[in-house]
Amino acid sequence: MSDYRILFNRPYVSGKEFEYMQEAAASGHLSGDGQFTKRCHALLEAATGTARAFLTTSCTHALEMAALLTDVGPGDEVIVPSFTFVSSVNAFVLRGAKPVFVDIRPDTLNLDERLLESAITERTKVIVPVHYAGVGCEMDAIMELANRHNIVVVEDNAHGLFGKYRGQPLGTFGALATQSFHETKNFTCGEGGALLVNDPALIERAEILREKGTNRSRFFRGMVDKYTWVDIGSSWLPSELLAAYLYAQLEQREDIQARRARIWHYYQEHLSDWACQHGVRLPIVPAHCEQPYHMYYLLLPSLNVRQALIAHLKAHGILAVFHYLPLHLSDMGMKFGGRPGDCPVTEDISDRLLRLPFYNAMTEAELAAVVEAVRSFDGWDA
Ligand SMILES: *Cc1c(COP(=O)(O)O)cnc(C)c1O
């Protein structure tokens, strides 16, 4: 058993998950693209307005599909924030492309659109905005630049399902966008993801890549008379068991989002005065961004204070975590030329950010215990 009484994350069961899994098993179709996968696709398409949604085995795999669909390869450059999960960049590096790391905005911690122009070269093929914490990147500026330079935009929307930027759903700006249903995300089936295809010209190839490079889907729809190998590809379909679990959660999206909104606002209300007193920065959500309440973070004054607060919370049985070591300073990032000082905001934020426990079933008592423990911290001289 863990020493923690309040974990950072707990996978959620909203109610119908196991009933739907039994239904999937009883239907006699347990591999991918059965009834539950189709229901997930239809729900994601209706809720976001994307041209086509494809469930995948992870967001990482959706990013790999996206990298294939953009046709990047050796000699091409892909612009990514340094402050992100490794899959945002690995997917493109797997194709032989070179990552170009760009710093983040100090307010939203999103790719800083003001630094993009100078990072673009004639080799730039793709830009990967990551909507950090589900708060939209400055998509007006990013899309304008990308269109002007003929660059494909792939949104890593792992945090941002059902978030909006200027009223438009996140995940519908770029030609492609990726979602995650990993257990730490708002909606989950343990491991899972989705590719949103917004550019209709890419739909047919996306379907083929996901079916191991075959035209199997078109064959079953009677659109071609033989089922054969037509392109490269892999196996990126989750089983119906996972789609059934996920569908139960997506169906409950209003309830789940309301739970998360309550948690986020509880932290915000009960920590604002404390943060102000101690020079702690809380999340910033610009008025034109509608967030899907993916996480709540604190920006502490220094690395030492953050580490002391983690230890203090641990002593109270509370698990708080930090994330995203700057990718440009990782072993791989340095091989691509990353150097200290390249992304000063990322380097600074990465030392000071702390995420508080955040899960759908979190109770008021648990929230109160976290807030009380945070407020009782006195290690400011660390
Ligand atoms: C979680 C996450 C991923 C990867 O998701 P998986 O489904 O675990 O592959 C990618 N990008 C970001 C920003 C994430 O937070």
Coordinates of C-alpha atoms in Angstrom, one line a residue, residues 170-328:
L170 CA -9.5 22.8 -29.6
G171 CA -8.4 20.1 -31.9
T172 CA -10.2 21.6 -34.9
F173 CA -7.6 24.2 -36.0
G174 CA -4.8 22.2 -37.4
A175 CA -5.1 19.7 -40.3
L176 CA -4.7 17.0 -37.6
A177 CA -5.1 16.9 -33.8
T178 CA -4.5 14.2 -31.3
Q179 CA -6.3 13.2 -28.1
S180 CA -5.3 11.0 -25.1
F181 CA -7.4 8.7 -23.0
H182 CA -4.6 7.7 -20.8
E183 CA -5.6 7.2 -17.1
T184 CA -4.3 10.6 -16.1
K185 CA -6.5 12.5 -18.6
N186 CA -10.1 13.8 -18.2
F187 CA -11.6 10.8 -20.0
T188 CA -10.0 7.4 -20.0
C189 CA -9.9 3.8 -21.0
G190 CA -6.5 3.2 -19.3
E191 CA -4.5 3.6 -22.5
G192 CA -6.1 5.1 -25.5
G193 CA -6.2 8.0 -27.9
A194 CA -7.8 9.5 -31.0
L195 CA -6.7 11.2 -34.1
L196 CA -8.9 14.1 -35.3
V197 CA -8.6 14.6 -39.0
N198 CA -9.8 18.1 -39.9
D199 CA -8.4 18.2 -43.4
P200 CA -10.8 16.0 -45.5
A201 CA -8.0 15.3 -48.0
L202 CA -6.2 13.2 -45.3
I203 CA -9.1 11.0 -44.2
E204 CA -8.7 8.2 -46.7
R205 CA -5.0 7.8 -46.0
A206 CA -5.6 8.0 -42.2
E207 CA -8.0 5.1 -42.5
I208 CA -5.5 3.0 -44.5
L209 CA -2.5 3.7 -42.2
R210 CA -4.5 2.7 -39.2
E211 CA -5.5 -0.6 -40.9
K212 CA -1.9 -1.8 -41.3
G213 CA -1.6 -0.1 -44.7
T214 CA -4.5 -1.9 -46.2
N215 CA -7.7 -0.8 -47.8
R216 CA -9.7 -3.1 -45.5
S217 CA -12.2 -0.4 -44.4
R218 CA -13.0 0.6 -48.0
F219 CA -13.3 -3.1 -48.9
F220 CA -15.8 -3.7 -46.1
R221 CA -17.8 -0.7 -47.2
G222 CA -17.9 -2.2 -50.7
M223 CA -16.0 0.7 -52.2
V224 CA -13.2 -1.5 -53.7
D225 CA -13.5 -5.0 -54.9
K226 CA -10.3 -6.4 -53.2
Y227 CA -8.7 -6.0 -49.8
T228 CA -5.0 -5.5 -50.3
W229 CA -1.8 -3.8 -49.1
V230 CA -1.7 -0.3 -50.5
D231 CA 0.6 1.8 -48.2
I232 CA 2.7 1.7 -45.1
G233 CA 0.9 1.5 -41.8
S234 CA 0.5 -0.2 -38.5
S235 CA -2.1 -1.5 -36.0
W236 CA -3.5 1.4 -34.1
L237 CA -7.1 0.3 -33.3
P238 CA -8.0 -0.2 -29.7
S239 CA -10.2 -3.2 -28.9
E240 CA -13.9 -2.9 -28.4
L241 CA -13.4 -3.5 -24.7
L242 CA -11.5 -0.3 -24.4
A243 CA -13.9 1.6 -26.7
A244 CA -16.8 0.4 -24.5
Y245 CA -15.1 1.7 -21.4
L246 CA -14.3 5.0 -23.0
Y247 CA -17.8 5.4 -24.5
A248 CA -19.3 5.2 -21.0
Q249 CA -17.1 8.1 -20.0
L250 CA -17.6 10.2 -23.1
E251 CA -21.4 9.8 -22.6
Q252 CA -21.0 11.3 -19.1
R253 CA -18.9 14.2 -20.3
E254 CA -21.1 16.9 -18.8
D255 CA -21.0 15.3 -15.4
I256 CA -17.3 14.6 -15.6
Q257 CA -16.5 18.2 -16.7
A258 CA -18.7 19.6 -14.0
R259 CA -16.8 17.6 -11.4
R260 CA -13.5 18.8 -12.7
A261 CA -14.7 22.4 -12.9
R262 CA -15.7 22.2 -9.2
I263 CA -12.2 20.8 -8.2
W264 CA -10.4 23.6 -10.2
H265 CA -12.5 26.4 -8.8
Y266 CA -12.2 25.0 -5.3
Y267 CA -8.4 25.2 -5.5
Q268 CA -8.6 28.6 -7.1
E269 CA -11.0 30.0 -4.5
H270 CA -9.1 28.6 -1.5
L271 CA -5.6 29.4 -2.6
S272 CA -5.8 32.8 -4.2
D273 CA -5.1 34.9 -1.1
W274 CA -2.4 32.4 0.0
A275 CA -0.7 32.6 -3.4
C276 CA -0.8 36.4 -3.4
Q277 CA 0.8 36.5 0.0
H278 CA 3.6 34.1 -0.9
G279 CA 4.5 35.1 -4.4
V280 CA 3.0 31.9 -5.8
R281 CA 1.5 32.1 -9.3
L282 CA -1.7 30.3 -10.1
P283 CA -2.9 29.2 -13.5
I284 CA -3.8 31.9 -16.0
V285 CA -6.7 31.3 -18.3
P286 CA -7.2 34.2 -20.8
A287 CA -10.8 35.4 -21.3
H288 CA -10.9 34.1 -24.9
C289 CA -10.0 30.5 -23.8
E290 CA -12.5 28.0 -22.4
Q291 CA -10.6 25.4 -20.5
P292 CA -11.7 21.8 -20.0
Y293 CA -10.2 21.7 -16.4
H294 CA -7.5 19.2 -17.0
M295 CA -5.1 20.2 -14.2
Y296 CA -4.4 22.6 -11.4
Y297 CA -0.8 23.8 -10.9
L298 CA 1.1 26.2 -8.7
L299 CA 4.3 28.1 -9.8
L300 CA 6.4 28.3 -6.7
P301 CA 9.1 30.9 -6.2
S302 CA 12.0 28.5 -6.6
L303 CA 13.1 24.9 -7.2
N304 CA 14.0 24.5 -3.5
V305 CA 10.6 25.7 -2.3
R306 CA 8.9 23.4 -4.8
Q307 CA 10.8 20.4 -3.5
A308 CA 10.2 21.4 0.1
L309 CA 6.4 21.7 -0.6
I310 CA 6.4 18.2 -2.3
A311 CA 8.1 16.8 0.9
H312 CA 5.7 18.7 3.1
L313 CA 2.6 17.4 1.2
K314 CA 4.1 13.9 1.3
A315 CA 4.4 14.1 5.1
H316 CA 0.6 14.9 5.1
G317 CA 0.0 11.8 2.9
I318 CA -0.6 13.8 -0.2
L319 CA 1.0 13.1 -3.6
A320 CA 1.8 16.1 -5.7
V321 CA 3.9 15.8 -8.9
F322 CA 5.7 18.0 -11.3
H323 CA 6.3 17.5 -15.0
Y324 CA 8.1 18.3 -18.2
L325 CA 11.8 18.5 -17.9
P326 CA 12.8 20.7 -20.8
L327 CA 13.1 18.5 -23.8
H328 CA 15.8 20.6 -25.4

